Tab-separated table of C-alpha atoms in Angstrom:
chain	number	residue	atom	x	y	z
A	1	MET	CA	88.242	115.375	93.714
A	2	ILE	CA	90.943	114.766	91.132
A	3	SER	CA	91.048	111.234	89.829
A	4	ALA	CA	94.516	109.708	90.272
A	5	ILE	CA	94.096	106.083	89.245
A	6	ALA	CA	91.161	104.566	87.384
A	7	LEU	CA	90.842	100.810	86.950
A	8	LEU	CA	88.476	99.870	84.146
A	9	ASP	CA	87.146	96.285	84.302
A	10	LEU	CA	90.479	94.539	84.786
A	11	ALA	CA	91.377	90.905	84.499
A	12	PHE	CA	94.872	89.687	85.226
A	13	HIS	CA	96.472	86.283	85.481
A	14	TYR	CA	100.069	85.238	85.958
A	15	GLY	CA	101.787	83.193	83.252
A	16	ARG	CA	101.753	80.063	85.381
A	17	GLY	CA	99.043	78.918	87.770
A	18	ASN	CA	95.298	79.296	87.854
A	19	PHE	CA	95.004	82.524	89.833
A	20	THR	CA	93.087	85.293	88.073
A	21	LEU	CA	92.202	88.672	89.530
A	22	PHE	CA	89.012	90.373	88.385
A	23	CYS	CA	88.404	93.996	89.214
A	24	PRO	CA	85.341	96.043	88.257
A	25	SER	CA	85.733	99.733	87.429
A	26	LEU	CA	87.216	101.636	90.371
A	27	ASP	CA	88.453	105.158	90.790
A	28	PHE	CA	91.059	106.389	93.299
A	29	SER	CA	91.282	110.121	93.934
A	30	LEU	CA	93.762	112.534	95.446
A	31	GLY	CA	93.039	113.445	99.077
A	32	GLU	CA	91.277	110.137	99.617
A	33	LEU	CA	92.344	107.128	101.710
A	34	SER	CA	91.367	103.672	100.478
A	35	LEU	CA	91.927	100.584	102.584
A	36	ILE	CA	92.323	97.369	100.612
A	37	THR	CA	91.626	94.343	102.780
A	38	GLY	CA	91.399	90.615	102.231
A	39	SER	CA	92.874	87.329	103.344
A	40	ASN	CA	96.329	86.051	102.383
A	41	GLY	CA	96.579	85.083	98.718
A	42	SER	CA	93.318	86.822	97.806
A	43	GLY	CA	95.048	89.140	95.299
A	44	LYS	CA	95.648	92.366	97.251
A	45	THR	CA	99.297	92.711	96.231
A	46	THR	CA	98.434	91.836	92.630
A	47	LEU	CA	95.810	94.599	92.655
A	48	SER	CA	98.328	97.076	94.074
A	49	LYS	CA	100.916	96.137	91.428
A	50	LEU	CA	98.314	96.684	88.715
A	51	MET	CA	97.498	100.082	90.235
A	52	SER	CA	101.174	101.066	90.205
A	53	GLY	CA	101.851	99.879	86.655
A	54	ILE	CA	104.298	97.158	87.764
A	55	LEU	CA	101.921	94.573	86.269
A	56	LYS	CA	99.923	95.065	83.074
A	57	PRO	CA	96.387	93.668	82.880
A	58	GLN	CA	95.465	91.226	80.107
A	59	GLN	CA	91.979	92.752	79.939
A	60	GLY	CA	90.692	96.207	80.760
A	61	GLU	CA	92.642	99.387	81.258
A	62	VAL	CA	94.472	101.297	83.990
A	63	ARG	CA	94.466	105.088	83.710
A	64	MET	CA	96.798	107.314	85.719
A	65	PHE	CA	95.998	111.004	85.945
A	66	GLY	CA	94.004	110.673	82.732
A	67	LYS	CA	96.645	108.778	80.748
A	68	THR	CA	96.555	105.129	79.778
A	69	ALA	CA	99.110	103.344	81.975
A	70	SER	CA	100.160	100.972	79.184
A	71	SER	CA	101.399	103.970	77.195
A	72	LEU	CA	103.531	105.177	80.131
A	73	ARG	CA	106.937	103.894	81.130
A	74	LEU	CA	107.433	102.930	84.778
A	75	GLY	CA	109.779	105.890	85.224
A	76	GLU	CA	107.028	108.258	84.058
A	77	ILE	CA	104.493	106.594	86.369
A	78	GLY	CA	106.952	106.903	89.282
A	79	SER	CA	106.874	110.677	89.161
A	80	GLN	CA	103.123	110.537	89.946
A	81	VAL	CA	102.496	107.241	91.735
A	82	GLY	CA	104.703	105.753	94.466
A	83	TYR	CA	104.767	102.193	95.749
A	84	LEU	CA	105.938	101.015	99.157
A	85	PHE	CA	106.884	97.339	99.042
A	86	GLN	CA	105.744	94.982	101.785
A	87	ASP	CA	109.427	94.546	102.644
A	88	PRO	CA	110.987	98.023	102.319
A	89	SER	CA	114.502	96.494	102.283
A	90	ARG	CA	113.782	95.469	98.693
A	91	GLN	CA	113.605	99.081	97.576
A	92	LEU	CA	116.690	100.392	99.365
A	93	PHE	CA	120.037	99.892	97.701
A	94	ALA	CA	122.422	102.821	98.265
A	95	GLY	CA	125.074	102.704	101.006
A	96	THR	CA	123.797	105.321	103.440
A	97	MET	CA	120.472	106.989	104.130
A	98	TRP	CA	121.654	110.220	102.520
A	99	LYS	CA	122.902	108.464	99.354
A	100	GLU	CA	119.590	106.614	99.198
A	101	MET	CA	117.702	109.907	99.231
A	102	THR	CA	119.788	111.556	96.529
A	103	PHE	CA	120.439	108.442	94.392
A	104	ALA	CA	117.682	109.071	91.834
A	105	ASP	CA	118.396	112.801	91.545
A	106	ASP	CA	122.131	112.134	91.090
A	107	LEU	CA	121.333	109.649	88.371
A	108	LEU	CA	119.025	112.101	86.623
A	109	GLY	CA	121.682	114.830	86.899
A	110	LYS	CA	119.385	117.164	88.860
A	111	GLU	CA	120.725	120.256	90.539
A	112	GLN	CA	122.484	119.150	93.751
A	113	THR	CA	121.546	122.033	96.053
A	114	SER	CA	117.827	121.704	95.512
A	115	SER	CA	118.056	117.912	95.779
A	116	ALA	CA	119.938	118.197	99.093
A	117	GLU	CA	117.402	120.707	100.428
A	118	ARG	CA	114.472	118.451	99.590
A	119	ALA	CA	116.234	115.411	101.051
A	120	SER	CA	117.047	117.265	104.310
A	121	SER	CA	113.536	118.589	104.643
A	122	LEU	CA	111.959	115.154	104.089
A	123	LEU	CA	114.358	113.376	106.457
A	124	GLU	CA	113.679	115.977	109.103
A	125	ARG	CA	109.953	115.634	108.671
A	126	PHE	CA	110.178	111.843	109.009
A	127	ASP	CA	112.487	112.203	112.054
A	128	LEU	CA	115.448	110.618	110.263
A	129	LEU	CA	117.817	113.534	109.735
A	130	ALA	CA	120.055	112.579	112.678
A	131	LEU	CA	120.636	109.196	111.019
A	132	LYS	CA	121.425	110.515	107.543
A	133	ASP	CA	124.949	109.044	107.443
A	134	ARG	CA	123.924	105.662	108.823
A	135	SER	CA	124.252	102.564	106.616
A	136	ILE	CA	120.897	101.239	105.457
A	137	TYR	CA	121.929	97.811	106.780
A	138	TYR	CA	121.874	99.137	110.348
A	139	LEU	CA	118.380	100.615	110.259
A	140	SER	CA	115.413	99.190	112.148
A	141	GLY	CA	112.308	98.003	110.262
A	142	GLY	CA	110.419	101.215	111.062
A	143	GLU	CA	113.337	103.404	109.968
A	144	LYS	CA	113.706	101.483	106.703
A	145	GLN	CA	110.023	101.940	106.020
A	146	ARG	CA	110.100	105.683	106.678
A	147	LEU	CA	113.213	106.004	104.526
A	148	ALA	CA	111.518	104.097	101.673
A	149	LEU	CA	108.551	106.488	101.961
A	150	CYS	CA	110.924	109.476	101.876
A	151	THR	CA	112.580	108.186	98.685
A	152	ILE	CA	109.157	107.817	97.047
A	153	LEU	CA	108.248	111.373	98.014
A	154	MET	CA	111.601	112.584	96.654
A	155	GLY	CA	110.390	111.333	93.280
A	156	GLY	CA	107.351	113.622	93.587
A	157	ALA	CA	104.595	110.988	93.832
A	158	ARG	CA	101.143	112.419	94.415
A	159	PHE	CA	99.437	109.069	94.953
A	160	LEU	CA	100.974	106.423	97.199
A	161	ILE	CA	100.281	102.725	97.416
A	162	LEU	CA	101.433	101.131	100.661
A	163	ASP	CA	101.595	97.324	100.745
A	164	GLU	CA	100.943	96.143	104.328
A	165	PRO	CA	102.900	99.009	105.926
A	166	THR	CA	102.207	97.997	109.541
A	167	VAL	CA	103.697	94.497	109.276
A	168	GLY	CA	106.520	94.047	111.797
A	169	LEU	CA	106.137	97.517	113.336
A	170	ASP	CA	105.852	98.041	117.086
A	171	ARG	CA	103.216	100.322	118.613
A	172	GLN	CA	105.463	103.413	118.534
A	173	ASN	CA	106.393	102.947	114.882
A	174	ARG	CA	102.760	102.285	113.974
A	175	ARG	CA	101.825	105.605	115.613
A	176	ILE	CA	104.543	107.371	113.603
A	177	LEU	CA	103.169	105.747	110.443
A	178	TYR	CA	99.603	106.894	111.210
A	179	GLY	CA	100.937	110.421	111.683
A	180	ILE	CA	102.611	110.236	108.275
A	181	ILE	CA	99.395	108.976	106.648
A	182	ASP	CA	97.458	111.879	108.244
A	183	ASP	CA	100.051	114.393	106.990
A	184	LEU	CA	100.069	112.999	103.454
A	185	LEU	CA	96.263	113.148	103.304
A	186	ALA	CA	96.278	116.677	104.664
A	187	GLU	CA	98.679	117.634	101.859
A	188	GLY	CA	96.092	116.415	99.363
A	189	ARG	CA	97.906	113.234	98.304
A	190	GLY	CA	95.942	110.089	97.626
A	191	LEU	CA	96.651	106.847	99.462
A	192	ALA	CA	95.753	103.219	98.957
A	193	VAL	CA	96.796	101.058	101.889
A	194	ILE	CA	96.764	97.280	101.795
A	195	THR	CA	96.200	95.949	105.262
A	196	HIS	CA	94.583	93.395	107.481
A	197	GLU	CA	95.535	95.270	110.622
A	198	ASP	CA	92.347	95.931	112.643
A	199	GLU	CA	93.985	98.847	114.452
A	200	LEU	CA	94.610	100.700	111.184
A	201	ILE	CA	91.119	99.920	109.859
A	202	GLU	CA	89.515	101.147	113.085
A	203	ARG	CA	91.640	104.297	113.122
A	204	TYR	CA	90.256	105.413	109.769
A	205	PRO	CA	86.493	104.714	109.921
A	206	GLU	CA	85.839	107.272	107.163
A	207	ALA	CA	88.253	105.598	104.752
A	208	ARG	CA	86.912	103.844	101.716
A	209	ARG	CA	87.006	100.035	102.061
A	210	ILE	CA	87.778	97.729	99.184
A	211	LYS	CA	87.686	94.003	99.776
A	212	VAL	CA	89.505	91.376	97.754
A	213	GLU	CA	88.216	87.808	97.996
A	214	ASN	CA	89.559	84.861	96.006
A	215	GLY	CA	90.730	87.049	93.153
A	216	GLN	CA	87.577	89.181	93.016
A	217	VAL	CA	87.770	92.862	93.953
A	218	LEU	CA	84.616	93.962	95.791
A	219	PRO	CA	84.349	97.768	95.920
B	1	MET	CA	111.271	62.111	78.192
B	2	LYS	CA	109.768	64.619	80.634
B	3	LYS	CA	110.007	62.093	83.463
B	4	ALA	CA	113.505	60.903	82.560
B	5	ASP	CA	115.822	60.190	85.459
B	6	PRO	CA	117.818	63.298	86.477
B	7	ARG	CA	121.022	61.329	85.734
B	8	VAL	CA	119.962	61.102	82.067
B	9	LYS	CA	119.420	64.857	82.011
B	10	LEU	CA	122.751	65.491	83.735
B	11	PHE	CA	124.503	63.269	81.183
B	12	TRP	CA	122.762	65.120	78.341
B	13	VAL	CA	123.814	68.482	79.856
B	14	LEU	CA	127.396	67.234	80.201
B	15	LEU	CA	127.422	66.034	76.592
B	16	CYS	CA	125.963	69.233	75.110
B	17	THR	CA	128.038	71.687	77.156
B	18	THR	CA	131.289	69.759	76.627
B	19	GLY	CA	130.561	69.475	72.914
B	20	VAL	CA	129.779	73.145	72.443
B	21	LEU	CA	132.892	74.215	74.349
B	22	VAL	CA	135.258	71.723	72.691
B	23	PHE	CA	134.034	71.933	69.089
B	24	SER	CA	135.004	75.081	67.248
B	25	ARG	CA	133.942	74.357	63.663
B	26	PRO	CA	130.825	76.472	62.949
B	27	PHE	CA	128.584	73.695	61.543
B	28	TRP	CA	129.403	71.383	64.425
B	29	VAL	CA	128.536	74.109	66.912
B	30	LEU	CA	125.249	74.822	65.113
B	31	GLY	CA	124.535	71.068	65.076
B	32	ILE	CA	125.042	70.934	68.857
B	33	ALA	CA	122.696	73.936	69.218
B	34	LEU	CA	119.913	72.119	67.304
B	35	PHE	CA	120.537	68.939	69.278
B	36	THR	CA	120.349	70.945	72.525
B	37	LEU	CA	117.123	72.673	71.494
B	38	ALA	CA	115.517	69.337	70.575
B	39	GLY	CA	116.625	67.860	73.920
B	40	THR	CA	115.413	70.886	75.891
B	41	LEU	CA	111.925	70.632	74.393
B	42	SER	CA	111.849	66.824	74.775
B	43	PHE	CA	112.751	67.128	78.460
B	44	GLY	CA	109.573	69.173	78.940
B	45	VAL	CA	110.792	72.783	78.924
B	46	ASP	CA	108.025	75.007	77.604
B	47	LEU	CA	109.138	76.822	74.424
B	48	GLN	CA	107.535	80.110	75.530
B	49	SER	CA	109.300	80.137	78.916
B	50	LEU	CA	112.572	79.213	77.174
B	51	LEU	CA	112.198	82.159	74.800
B	52	GLN	CA	111.409	84.483	77.722
B	53	ARG	CA	114.528	83.259	79.528
B	54	LEU	CA	116.628	83.820	76.395
B	55	ARG	CA	115.134	87.266	75.833
B	56	ARG	CA	116.233	88.354	79.317
B	57	PHE	CA	119.835	87.505	78.495
B	58	LEU	CA	119.709	88.798	74.929
B	59	PRO	CA	121.353	92.221	75.552
B	60	LEU	CA	124.255	90.561	77.399
B	61	LEU	CA	124.667	87.930	74.670
B	62	VAL	CA	124.609	90.542	71.932
B	63	VAL	CA	127.252	92.658	73.711
B	64	ILE	CA	129.554	89.654	74.236
B	65	SER	CA	129.118	88.539	70.622
B	66	LEU	CA	129.785	92.080	69.377
B	67	LEU	CA	132.994	92.203	71.391
B	68	HIS	CA	134.130	88.998	69.701
B	69	LEU	CA	133.031	90.344	66.345
B	70	LEU	CA	135.101	93.510	66.772
B	71	PHE	CA	138.163	92.191	68.557
B	72	VAL	CA	138.792	88.885	66.800
B	73	GLN	CA	140.851	89.804	63.759
B	74	THR	CA	141.368	86.508	61.955
B	75	GLY	CA	140.272	85.263	58.523
B	76	GLU	CA	139.226	87.424	55.618
B	77	ALA	CA	138.767	91.169	56.256
B	78	LEU	CA	135.196	92.156	55.362
B	79	VAL	CA	134.655	95.723	56.613
B	80	PHE	CA	137.224	98.521	56.649
B	81	ILE	CA	136.941	101.941	58.297
B	82	ARG	CA	139.607	104.480	57.279
B	83	GLY	CA	141.889	101.699	56.123
B	84	TYR	CA	141.586	99.656	59.354
B	85	GLN	CA	139.924	96.267	59.172
B	86	VAL	CA	137.020	96.260	61.625
B	87	ILE	CA	135.071	93.112	60.880
B	88	THR	CA	136.618	89.875	59.714
B	89	SER	CA	135.120	86.506	58.791
B	90	GLY	CA	136.898	85.026	61.846
B	91	GLY	CA	135.273	87.643	64.074
B	92	ILE	CA	131.798	86.831	62.737
B	93	ILE	CA	132.340	83.106	63.259
B	94	ARG	CA	133.626	83.612	66.815
B	95	GLY	CA	130.715	85.963	67.576
B	96	VAL	CA	128.162	83.393	66.395
B	97	ILE	CA	129.927	80.532	68.202
B	98	THR	CA	129.918	82.512	71.465
B	99	LEU	CA	126.209	83.225	71.043
B	100	VAL	CA	125.501	79.524	70.479
B	101	ARG	CA	127.618	78.524	73.502
B	102	PHE	CA	125.560	80.747	75.766
B	103	PHE	CA	122.387	79.393	74.164
B	104	VAL	CA	123.411	75.818	75.022
B	105	ILE	CA	124.312	76.777	78.582
B	106	LEU	CA	120.965	78.568	79.063
B	107	CYS	CA	119.037	75.584	77.622
B	108	SER	CA	120.901	73.229	79.972
B	109	ALA	CA	120.081	75.491	82.910
B	110	ALA	CA	116.415	75.517	81.837
B	111	VAL	CA	116.270	71.700	81.775
B	112	MET	CA	117.879	71.315	85.202
B	113	GLY	CA	115.879	74.236	86.615
B	114	ASN	CA	112.705	72.423	85.567
B	115	GLU	CA	113.644	69.319	87.531
B	116	ASN	CA	112.561	68.657	91.116
B	117	ILE	CA	115.440	69.591	93.446
B	118	ARG	CA	114.968	66.499	95.624
B	119	ARG	CA	115.119	64.164	92.616
B	120	VAL	CA	118.351	65.819	91.469
B	121	LEU	CA	119.830	65.479	94.959
B	122	ALA	CA	118.833	61.805	95.076
B	123	ALA	CA	120.369	61.273	91.631
B	124	LEU	CA	123.633	62.965	92.636
B	125	THR	CA	123.772	60.843	95.799
B	126	LYS	CA	123.384	57.724	93.598
B	127	LEU	CA	126.326	59.014	91.577
B	128	ARG	CA	128.278	58.884	94.876
B	129	ILE	CA	128.666	62.656	95.096
B	130	PRO	CA	128.700	63.614	98.815
B	131	TYR	CA	125.317	65.002	99.859
B	132	LEU	CA	126.948	68.120	101.327
B	133	PHE	CA	128.404	69.108	97.932
B	134	SER	CA	125.299	68.297	95.895
B	135	PHE	CA	123.112	70.173	98.380
B	136	MET	CA	125.355	73.243	98.162
B	137	LEU	CA	125.258	73.063	94.371
B	138	MET	CA	121.471	72.922	94.327
B	139	ILE	CA	121.160	75.786	96.790
B	140	ALA	CA	123.506	77.873	94.625
B	141	LEU	CA	121.304	77.180	91.591
B	142	ARG	CA	118.170	78.084	93.544
B	143	PHE	CA	119.784	81.401	94.483
B	144	ILE	CA	119.787	82.551	90.847
B	145	PRO	CA	116.009	83.292	90.665
B	146	SER	CA	116.175	84.992	94.072
B	147	PHE	CA	119.101	87.091	92.855
B	148	GLN	CA	117.179	87.999	89.676
B	149	SER	CA	114.094	88.927	91.681
B	150	SER	CA	116.091	91.209	94.053
B	151	PHE	CA	117.707	92.949	91.098
B	152	SER	CA	114.403	93.331	89.281
B	153	ASP	CA	112.756	94.761	92.465
B	154	ALA	CA	115.586	97.294	92.789
B	155	ILE	CA	115.118	98.388	89.160
B	156	ILE	CA	111.319	98.678	89.626
B	157	ALA	CA	111.752	100.650	92.864
B	158	LEU	CA	114.172	103.005	91.188
B	159	GLN	CA	111.793	103.628	88.289
B	160	LEU	CA	108.970	104.229	90.745
B	161	ARG	CA	111.107	107.037	92.199
B	162	GLY	CA	110.649	108.761	88.876
B	163	VAL	CA	113.794	107.534	87.102
B	164	ASP	CA	112.971	106.925	83.452
B	165	LEU	CA	115.584	104.413	82.289
B	166	ASN	CA	115.023	105.359	78.637
B	167	LYS	CA	116.153	108.904	79.362
B	168	LEU	CA	119.425	107.866	81.018
B	169	SER	CA	122.607	108.062	79.002
B	170	PHE	CA	124.566	104.844	78.429
B	171	ARG	CA	127.231	106.012	80.926
B	172	ARG	CA	124.655	106.718	83.643
B	173	LYS	CA	122.926	103.389	82.976
B	174	ILE	CA	126.212	101.520	83.450
B	175	ARG	CA	126.795	103.445	86.688
B	176	MET	CA	123.267	102.634	87.852
B	177	TYR	CA	123.636	98.880	87.192
B	178	GLY	CA	126.993	98.922	88.995
B	179	ASP	CA	125.485	100.719	92.001
B	180	LEU	CA	122.532	98.331	92.145
B	181	LEU	CA	124.610	95.179	91.759
B	182	LEU	CA	126.643	95.579	94.953
B	183	PRO	CA	123.710	95.703	97.414
B	184	VAL	CA	121.992	92.847	95.581
B	185	VAL	CA	125.131	90.704	95.968
B	186	ALA	CA	125.396	91.799	99.620
B	187	ASP	CA	121.762	90.758	100.105
B	188	ALA	CA	122.528	87.324	98.604
B	189	VAL	CA	125.465	86.919	101.018
B	190	VAL	CA	123.242	87.857	103.978
B	191	LYS	CA	120.612	85.343	102.818
B	192	SER	CA	123.210	82.601	102.438
B	193	ARG	CA	124.453	83.243	105.986
B	194	GLN	CA	120.902	83.068	107.305
B	195	LEU	CA	120.345	79.844	105.397
B	196	ALA	CA	123.505	78.322	106.893
B	197	ILE	CA	122.266	79.174	110.406
B	198	VAL	CA	118.816	77.744	109.666
B	199	MET	CA	120.304	74.535	108.236
B	200	GLU	CA	122.545	74.061	111.274
B	201	ALA	CA	119.609	74.725	113.573
B	202	ARG	CA	117.769	71.913	111.781
B	203	GLY	CA	120.674	69.576	112.423
B	204	PHE	CA	122.074	69.521	108.888
B	205	GLY	CA	125.234	67.398	108.727
B	206	ALA	CA	124.718	65.951	112.228
B	207	PHE	CA	125.113	62.413	110.873
B	208	ASP	CA	127.552	61.019	108.316
B	209	LYS	CA	124.808	59.480	106.213
B	210	ARG	CA	121.451	60.914	105.278
B	211	THR	CA	118.439	58.761	104.587
B	212	SER	CA	115.695	59.658	102.139
B	213	TYR	CA	112.231	58.340	101.342
B	214	LEU	CA	112.692	59.429	97.749
B	215	GLU	CA	114.628	56.999	95.590
B	216	VAL	CA	115.312	57.552	91.915
B	217	ARG	CA	115.558	54.491	89.674
B	218	MET	CA	116.738	54.244	86.107
B	219	THR	CA	114.058	52.664	83.924
B	220	ALA	CA	114.775	50.607	80.803
B	221	TRP	CA	113.941	53.664	78.706
B	222	ASP	CA	116.433	55.772	80.712
B	223	TRP	CA	119.173	53.201	80.025
B	224	ILE	CA	118.297	53.168	76.303
B	225	VAL	CA	118.465	56.987	76.107
B	226	THR	CA	121.731	57.066	78.069
B	227	GLY	CA	123.194	54.381	75.788
B	228	ALA	CA	122.083	56.285	72.673
B	229	LEU	CA	123.547	59.550	74.032
B	230	PHE	CA	126.798	57.805	74.920
B	231	THR	CA	127.098	56.233	71.458
B	232	LEU	CA	126.245	59.485	69.722
B	233	GLY	CA	128.696	61.445	71.885
B	234	ALA	CA	131.520	58.931	71.383
B	235	ALA	CA	130.900	58.885	67.611
B	236	ALA	CA	130.826	62.702	67.394
B	237	PHE	CA	133.976	63.217	69.469
B	238	GLY	CA	135.729	60.358	67.645
B	239	TYR	CA	134.834	61.737	64.205
B	240	TYR	CA	135.790	65.297	65.168
B	241	PHE	CA	139.191	64.517	66.631
B	242	PHE	CA	140.403	61.455	64.789
């Protein structure tokens, strides 16, 4: 398996407060699903932000597809590693669903036809194409989450980190999400999912489990 | 000084910000800046966090100062390009003064941001400012970090879609910030509406008067500091204007 993210003996603490996260060496590969579990405030989101390069560790090293993360800019990381926020509203900012999908490509001056084709194909796959002209303010929680995932995939991410993706979703939307996870794994992408949802944990008995307890990552 | 009454801090903020806006002679403005820095540190603001706060605003401050530098054409001409005077001594002075004014405002914000919101509210109530107004003021101040965090999340999310900000042209960057600003402001409006509903649901404003367990009291030391600030302020304004 191809290594996507490698965490090498990390230690991280925020500027203020006493919380420190310690993480022994861990490797996340493409085609693999890792479930990161732990109680509230244990450091799961901090770990996921270290994995995505949003936070930089004070000790140790994060490597992404063989490169040291500290030498990469977030924009470079984003083309390989995607991050779904716990509240997807925080990562949606364009007026309509369609503008949201093409926002990054427009900004980068990419060719419009190919961008539109990719956006259509992703929206169709995530059952959102009929809503493409809808304002993002009128989307349900599940739709916002799927749209946020689509925008990440538009960027070309091969490894995705999902921060508590089942929070606030009803049974139907959870099923849709599981289907998406299955598809992404089948495509060979890597996934790290932060969760304390028993249903999700039970659905993927083969998945790798990583526990975070009081700032200590237990592989 | 860290535990000074919020009224002392408010008076200090009033003195520094009024001084820096009213005085226009360069050495006076620099003097106010030093006085503000000393006060900021004495009131318990950590130097490192102050520098971080200043660093965040640095690009904006530099742009505003540059605009003054280029568009204020008074005093002695110092730099010419093709016969046109571009930089003048007046422009440099105005640029520096503008920079210092923002510095004082940011230091004042850091001091008040470091204070407990309930103590400030109690202090404003003692100053006979209606609770409704002081509460709104405090809520508005507390919205600034939330606004910053929303904007920062949007920038992070955009980069994690593969947008390398360093590779964007200046024009595209300006467009991007403009596009991101509108939804962040809209989000702040939505949050403020939700807050209003929540406050009404909790019975905010149901009675004319509001009681509080927390009482702030001026100590002898607070009165001494206030007296010293008042004397210093009166002397400075008197000397400057008369």
